[in-house]
Coordinates of C-alpha atoms and ligand atoms in Angstrom, one line a residue:
M22 CA -22.8 42.4 -2.2
K23 CA -22.2 41.5 1.4
Y24 CA -24.6 38.6 0.9
M25 CA -22.7 37.4 -2.2
L26 CA -19.4 37.4 -0.4
G27 CA -20.9 35.3 2.3
S28 CA -22.1 32.7 -0.1
F29 CA -18.7 32.6 -1.8
V30 CA -17.1 31.9 1.6
L31 CA -19.6 29.2 2.3
L32 CA -19.1 27.7 -1.1
A33 CA -15.3 27.7 -0.6
M34 CA -15.8 26.0 2.8
L35 CA -18.0 23.4 1.3
I36 CA -15.6 22.6 -1.6
S37 CA -12.6 22.4 0.7
G38 CA -14.6 20.3 3.2
S39 CA -15.7 17.8 0.6
Y40 CA -12.1 17.6 -0.8
M41 CA -10.8 16.8 2.6
A42 CA -13.3 14.0 2.9
Y43 CA -12.5 12.7 -0.6
A44 CA -8.7 12.6 -0.2
G45 CA -8.3 9.6 2.1
A46 CA -5.9 8.9 4.9
E47 CA -3.5 5.9 5.4
A48 CA -5.3 3.2 7.4
E49 CA -3.7 2.0 10.7
P50 CA -0.6 0.0 9.4
C51 CA -0.6 -2.5 12.3
K52 CA -4.2 -3.5 12.0
A53 CA -4.4 -7.2 10.9
R54 CA -5.3 -7.7 7.2
V55 CA -5.0 -11.5 7.4
P56 CA -8.2 -13.3 8.5
A57 CA -7.9 -14.6 12.1
D58 CA -8.1 -18.3 11.0
Q59 CA -5.1 -17.9 8.7
M60 CA -3.0 -15.6 10.9
A61 CA -0.9 -18.4 12.5
T62 CA 0.1 -19.7 9.1
A63 CA 0.9 -16.2 7.8
K64 CA 3.0 -15.3 10.8
A65 CA 5.0 -18.6 10.5
E66 CA 5.8 -18.0 6.8
K67 CA 9.3 -16.7 6.0
N68 CA 10.6 -15.2 2.8
A69 CA 14.0 -16.6 1.9
Y70 CA 14.6 -13.6 -0.5
I71 CA 14.8 -11.0 2.2
G72 CA 18.2 -9.3 2.0
N73 CA 19.2 -11.2 -1.2
A74 CA 20.5 -8.5 -3.5
A75 CA 19.7 -10.3 -6.7
A76 CA 16.2 -11.0 -5.7
V77 CA 15.7 -7.5 -4.4
A78 CA 16.8 -6.1 -7.7
E79 CA 14.3 -8.3 -9.5
G80 CA 11.7 -7.2 -7.0
K81 CA 12.4 -3.6 -7.8
A82 CA 11.9 -4.3 -11.5
I83 CA 8.6 -5.9 -10.7
F84 CA 7.5 -3.1 -8.4
E85 CA 8.3 -0.5 -11.2
G86 CA 7.1 -2.7 -14.0
K87 CA 4.6 -5.6 -14.5
G88 CA 3.4 -5.5 -10.9
T89 CA 2.2 -1.9 -11.3
C90 CA 2.8 -1.3 -7.6
F91 CA 4.5 2.1 -8.2
T92 CA 1.3 3.5 -9.7
C93 CA -0.3 3.6 -6.3
H94 CA 2.6 3.2 -3.8
G95 CA 4.9 5.6 -5.6
L96 CA 8.4 5.0 -7.0
G97 CA 9.9 5.9 -3.6
G98 CA 7.3 3.6 -1.8
H99 CA 5.7 6.5 0.1
G100 CA 2.1 5.7 -0.9
D101 CA 2.0 8.7 -3.1
G102 CA 1.7 7.3 -6.6
D103 CA -0.6 9.1 -9.1
A104 CA -3.2 6.3 -9.0
G105 CA -3.2 6.3 -5.2
K106 CA -3.8 9.9 -4.4
A107 CA -7.6 9.8 -4.5
L108 CA -7.9 6.4 -2.7
D109 CA -9.3 6.0 0.7
P110 CA -7.6 4.5 2.5
T111 CA -4.4 5.6 0.8
P112 CA -1.8 3.1 -0.3
R113 CA 0.6 2.0 2.4
N114 CA 3.7 4.1 2.9
F115 CA 6.5 1.6 3.0
G116 CA 8.9 4.2 4.4
N117 CA 6.9 3.9 7.7
A118 CA 9.2 1.8 10.0
K119 CA 6.2 1.1 12.3
F120 CA 4.6 -0.9 9.5
H121 CA 7.7 -3.0 9.0
D122 CA 8.1 -3.7 12.7
C123 CA 4.5 -4.9 13.2
K124 CA 3.9 -6.8 9.9
T125 CA 5.6 -10.2 9.2
D126 CA 6.8 -11.2 5.8
G127 CA 3.9 -13.7 5.6
E128 CA 1.3 -11.0 6.5
M129 CA 2.6 -8.8 3.7
L130 CA 2.7 -11.8 1.3
Y131 CA -0.9 -12.6 2.2
V132 CA -2.0 -9.1 1.1
I133 CA 0.1 -9.2 -2.1
R134 CA -1.6 -12.6 -2.9
N135 CA -5.2 -11.7 -1.9
G136 CA -5.5 -7.9 -1.6
S137 CA -6.9 -6.1 1.4
P138 CA -10.7 -6.2 1.6
G139 CA -12.5 -2.9 1.4
T140 CA -9.4 -1.2 -0.1
A141 CA -8.0 -0.7 -3.6
M142 CA -5.0 -2.9 -2.9
I143 CA -4.8 -5.4 -5.8
P144 CA -4.9 -9.2 -5.2
A145 CA -1.8 -9.5 -7.4
V146 CA -1.2 -13.3 -7.2
S147 CA -4.8 -14.6 -7.2
T148 CA -5.6 -12.5 -10.3
G149 CA -2.5 -13.8 -12.1
I150 CA -0.6 -10.4 -12.3
L151 CA 2.3 -12.0 -10.4
T152 CA 3.6 -15.5 -9.8
E153 CA 4.3 -16.7 -6.2
D154 CA 8.0 -16.3 -6.9
E155 CA 7.6 -12.7 -8.1
A156 CA 5.4 -11.8 -5.1
K157 CA 8.2 -12.9 -2.8
K158 CA 10.8 -10.9 -4.7
V159 CA 8.7 -7.7 -4.7
Q160 CA 8.0 -8.2 -1.0
A161 CA 11.7 -8.4 -0.3
Y162 CA 12.1 -5.1 -2.2
E163 CA 9.4 -3.4 -0.2
R164 CA 11.3 -4.2 3.0
T165 CA 14.2 -2.0 1.7
F166 CA 12.0 1.1 1.9
K167 CA 11.9 0.9 5.7
G168 CA 12.8 4.2 7.3
K169 CA 13.3 5.9 3.9
Ligands
LIG13 C1 -4.6 0.4 -7.2 C2 -3.6 0.8 -6.2 C3 -2.6 -0.2 -5.7 C4 -1.7 -1.0 -6.4 C5 -1.5 -1.0 -7.9 C6 -1.0 -1.7 -5.4 N1 -1.4 -1.4 -4.2 FE1 -0.6 -2.2 -2.4 N2 -2.0 -1.1 -1.4 C7 -2.9 -0.2 -1.9 C8 -3.7 0.3 -0.8 C9 -4.9 1.3 -1.0 C10 -3.2 -0.3 0.4 C11 -3.7 0.0 1.8 C12 -4.6 -1.2 2.2 C13 -5.0 -1.2 3.6 O1 -4.8 -0.2 4.3 O2 -5.4 -2.2 4.1 C14 -2.1 -1.1 0.0 C15 -1.4 -1.9 0.9 C16 -0.4 -2.7 0.6 C17 0.4 -3.5 1.5 C18 0.3 -3.4 3.0 C19 -0.8 -4.3 3.6 C20 -0.9 -4.1 5.1 O3 -0.7 -5.1 5.9 O4 -1.1 -3.0 5.6 C21 1.3 -4.2 0.8 C22 2.4 -5.2 1.3 C23 1.1 -3.9 -0.6 N3 0.1 -3.0 -0.7 C24 1.9 -4.4 -1.6 C25 1.7 -4.1 -3.0 C26 2.4 -4.7 -4.1 C27 3.6 -5.6 -3.9 C28 1.9 -4.2 -5.2 C29 2.3 -4.5 -6.6 C30 2.2 -5.9 -7.0 C31 0.8 -3.3 -4.9 N4 0.7 -3.2 -3.5 C32 0.0 -2.6 -5.8 C33 -3.1 0.1 -3.2 C34 -2.4 -0.5 -4.3

């Protein structure tokens, strides 16, 4: 009996240990996702839709609709959508002010266009899910999650 109890404890430890390893963590938000040779171009790019209420409203509809962004990033933008929970790294938490302070609009747009290698982030523009214009509107919407 004593022996059995010991193996149960060991089993429980193994299960919880592998679960911890399976549920990923958010990768460092300030690490560059844009290749070095394209970084200057990305940093120079501005998004004219930032702060434009009509474009932000369209971006919200894209985030919650055809862009499927909410499935991973969550409706509140905290990276806790159902499809994102088991991912490693986990989807970006757009409420994280640090992320907004260190990433330019162009760097975010690069990821929305091309994805983030080695992660589940979708290359939304290059795969035809979103147009260039839609990517800019959804990026403007993502900026509104800052600090929330
Ligand atoms: C299948 C899940 C999934 C979907 C759907 C998804 N994302 Fe992501 N996204 C991720 C993951 C995972 C990361 C974290 C990538 C990393 O750490 O490099 C991420 C990161 C990002 C980043 C931050 C990149 C950086 O510099 O750290 C942006 C911006 C982004 N996503 C925008 C979007 C937009 C816009 C959509 C909808 C068009 C979307 N995502 C849909 C999983 C997803």
